Amino acid sequence: MIGKEIIESEAIPSAKVKEVLEEFSENNELNYEQNLTLNHLSRFKRYSAEDSEEIMEKLQETFPNLRTRAIVHIVDLAPQDLADLRLIFAKEPYQPQKEEMEQILEILEQYDVEE
């Protein structure tokens, strides 16, 4: 990686990464790492890119104390219960209350996970 420099870093949901890689692969050949990433992302159930963005917006509006990285983890992992959600917040500085976590799960239940 000689001569390459990270200019900006931003947490984005894996559904968006998959979408970008699929669009890129239509006109270009993927390198080894890109191909591995796309294969990995294709194996797991995820929300669509549009649903991911919508969920992230709702969570940011409803819970302004949540960091973007935590919101991306929530969208990527699609927790099904409080135990799964607690694992996401294990190392986060902000620890939501049980009622807030239930609210997060209610927001997630409004969307279908794609296979």
CSV table of C-alpha atoms in Angstrom, one decimal:
chain,number,residue,atom,x,y,z
A,1,MET,CA,0.0,0.0,0.0
A,2,ILE,CA,2.9,2.3,-0.8
A,3,GLY,CA,1.6,5.8,-1.7
A,4,LYS,CA,-1.9,5.3,-0.4
A,5,GLU,CA,-3.2,7.5,2.4
A,6,ILE,CA,-6.6,7.3,4.2
A,7,ILE,CA,-8.2,10.7,3.7
A,8,GLU,CA,-11.5,10.0,5.4
A,9,SER,CA,-13.0,7.1,7.3
A,10,GLU,CA,-16.8,6.6,7.8
A,11,ALA,CA,-18.8,3.7,9.3
A,12,ILE,CA,-21.3,2.4,6.7
A,13,PRO,CA,-23.6,-0.6,6.8
A,14,SER,CA,-22.5,-3.7,5.0
A,15,ALA,CA,-25.5,-3.6,2.7
A,16,LYS,CA,-24.1,-0.4,1.3
A,17,VAL,CA,-20.6,-2.0,0.9
A,18,LYS,CA,-22.2,-5.0,-0.9
A,19,GLU,CA,-24.2,-2.6,-3.2
A,20,VAL,CA,-21.1,-0.6,-4.1
A,21,LEU,CA,-19.0,-3.7,-4.8
A,22,GLU,CA,-21.7,-5.2,-7.0
A,23,GLU,CA,-22.0,-2.0,-9.0
A,24,PHE,CA,-18.2,-1.8,-9.3
A,25,SER,CA,-18.0,-5.5,-10.5
A,26,GLU,CA,-20.3,-4.8,-13.4
A,27,ASN,CA,-17.7,-2.7,-15.2
A,28,ASN,CA,-14.5,-3.8,-13.5
A,29,GLU,CA,-12.8,-6.9,-12.3
A,30,LEU,CA,-12.7,-7.2,-8.5
A,31,ASN,CA,-9.3,-7.8,-6.9
A,32,TYR,CA,-8.8,-10.6,-4.4
A,33,GLU,CA,-9.8,-8.7,-1.3
A,34,GLN,CA,-12.9,-7.1,-2.9
A,35,ASN,CA,-14.0,-10.5,-4.2
A,36,LEU,CA,-13.6,-12.1,-0.7
A,37,THR,CA,-15.5,-9.2,0.8
A,38,LEU,CA,-18.4,-9.6,-1.7
A,39,ASN,CA,-18.5,-13.3,-1.1
A,40,HIS,CA,-18.6,-12.8,2.7
A,41,LEU,CA,-21.3,-10.2,2.4
A,42,SER,CA,-23.5,-12.4,0.2
A,43,ARG,CA,-23.6,-15.2,2.8
A,44,PHE,CA,-25.5,-13.5,5.5
A,45,LYS,CA,-29.0,-12.1,5.9
A,46,ARG,CA,-29.1,-8.3,5.9
A,47,TYR,CA,-31.4,-5.4,5.4
A,48,SER,CA,-31.5,-3.9,2.0
A,49,ALA,CA,-29.3,-0.8,1.5
A,50,GLU,CA,-32.4,1.4,1.4
A,51,ASP,CA,-33.8,-0.1,4.6
A,52,SER,CA,-30.4,0.1,6.3
A,53,GLU,CA,-30.2,3.9,5.6
A,54,GLU,CA,-33.8,4.4,6.8
A,55,ILE,CA,-33.1,2.4,10.0
A,56,MET,CA,-29.9,4.4,10.7
A,57,GLU,CA,-31.8,7.7,10.2
A,58,LYS,CA,-34.6,6.6,12.6
A,59,LEU,CA,-32.1,5.4,15.2
A,60,GLN,CA,-30.1,8.6,15.0
A,61,GLU,CA,-33.2,10.7,15.4
A,62,THR,CA,-34.7,8.6,18.2
A,63,PHE,CA,-31.4,8.0,20.1
A,64,PRO,CA,-29.0,11.0,19.6
A,65,ASN,CA,-26.6,9.5,22.2
A,66,LEU,CA,-25.8,6.5,20.1
A,67,ARG,CA,-22.6,6.6,18.1
A,68,THR,CA,-22.7,6.0,14.4
A,69,ARG,CA,-20.5,2.9,14.8
A,70,ALA,CA,-23.0,1.3,17.2
A,71,ILE,CA,-25.9,2.1,14.9
A,72,VAL,CA,-24.0,0.5,12.0
A,73,HIS,CA,-23.4,-2.6,14.1
A,74,ILE,CA,-27.1,-2.8,15.0
A,75,VAL,CA,-28.1,-2.6,11.3
A,76,ASP,CA,-25.4,-5.1,10.2
A,77,LEU,CA,-26.1,-7.7,13.0
A,78,ALA,CA,-29.9,-7.4,13.0
A,79,PRO,CA,-30.3,-8.4,16.7
A,80,GLN,CA,-33.4,-10.4,17.4
A,81,ASP,CA,-33.6,-10.0,21.2
A,82,LEU,CA,-32.3,-8.0,24.1
A,83,ALA,CA,-29.4,-10.4,24.7
A,84,ASP,CA,-28.1,-9.8,21.2
A,85,LEU,CA,-28.5,-6.1,21.6
A,86,ARG,CA,-26.6,-6.1,24.9
A,87,LEU,CA,-23.6,-7.7,23.2
A,88,ILE,CA,-23.5,-4.8,20.7
A,89,PHE,CA,-23.4,-2.2,23.6
A,90,ALA,CA,-20.9,-4.1,25.7
A,91,LYS,CA,-18.0,-1.8,24.8
A,92,GLU,CA,-20.0,1.3,24.0
A,93,PRO,CA,-19.7,4.4,26.3
A,94,TYR,CA,-23.5,4.9,26.2
A,95,GLN,CA,-25.5,2.1,27.7
A,96,PRO,CA,-29.2,2.4,26.8
A,97,GLN,CA,-31.9,1.4,29.3
A,98,LYS,CA,-34.0,-1.7,28.8
A,99,GLU,CA,-36.9,0.4,27.5
A,100,GLU,CA,-34.6,2.0,24.9
A,101,MET,CA,-33.3,-1.3,23.7
A,102,GLU,CA,-36.9,-2.6,23.4
A,103,GLN,CA,-37.6,0.5,21.3
A,104,ILE,CA,-34.6,-0.3,19.1
A,105,LEU,CA,-35.9,-3.8,18.5
A,106,GLU,CA,-39.4,-2.5,17.7
A,107,ILE,CA,-37.8,-0.2,15.0
A,108,LEU,CA,-35.9,-3.2,13.6
A,109,GLU,CA,-39.0,-5.4,13.5
A,110,GLN,CA,-40.6,-3.0,11.0
A,111,TYR,CA,-38.2,-4.1,8.3
A,112,ASP,CA,-37.6,-7.4,6.6
A,113,VAL,CA,-34.2,-9.0,6.6
A,114,GLU,CA,-33.1,-10.2,3.1
A,115,GLU,CA,-31.4,-13.5,2.4
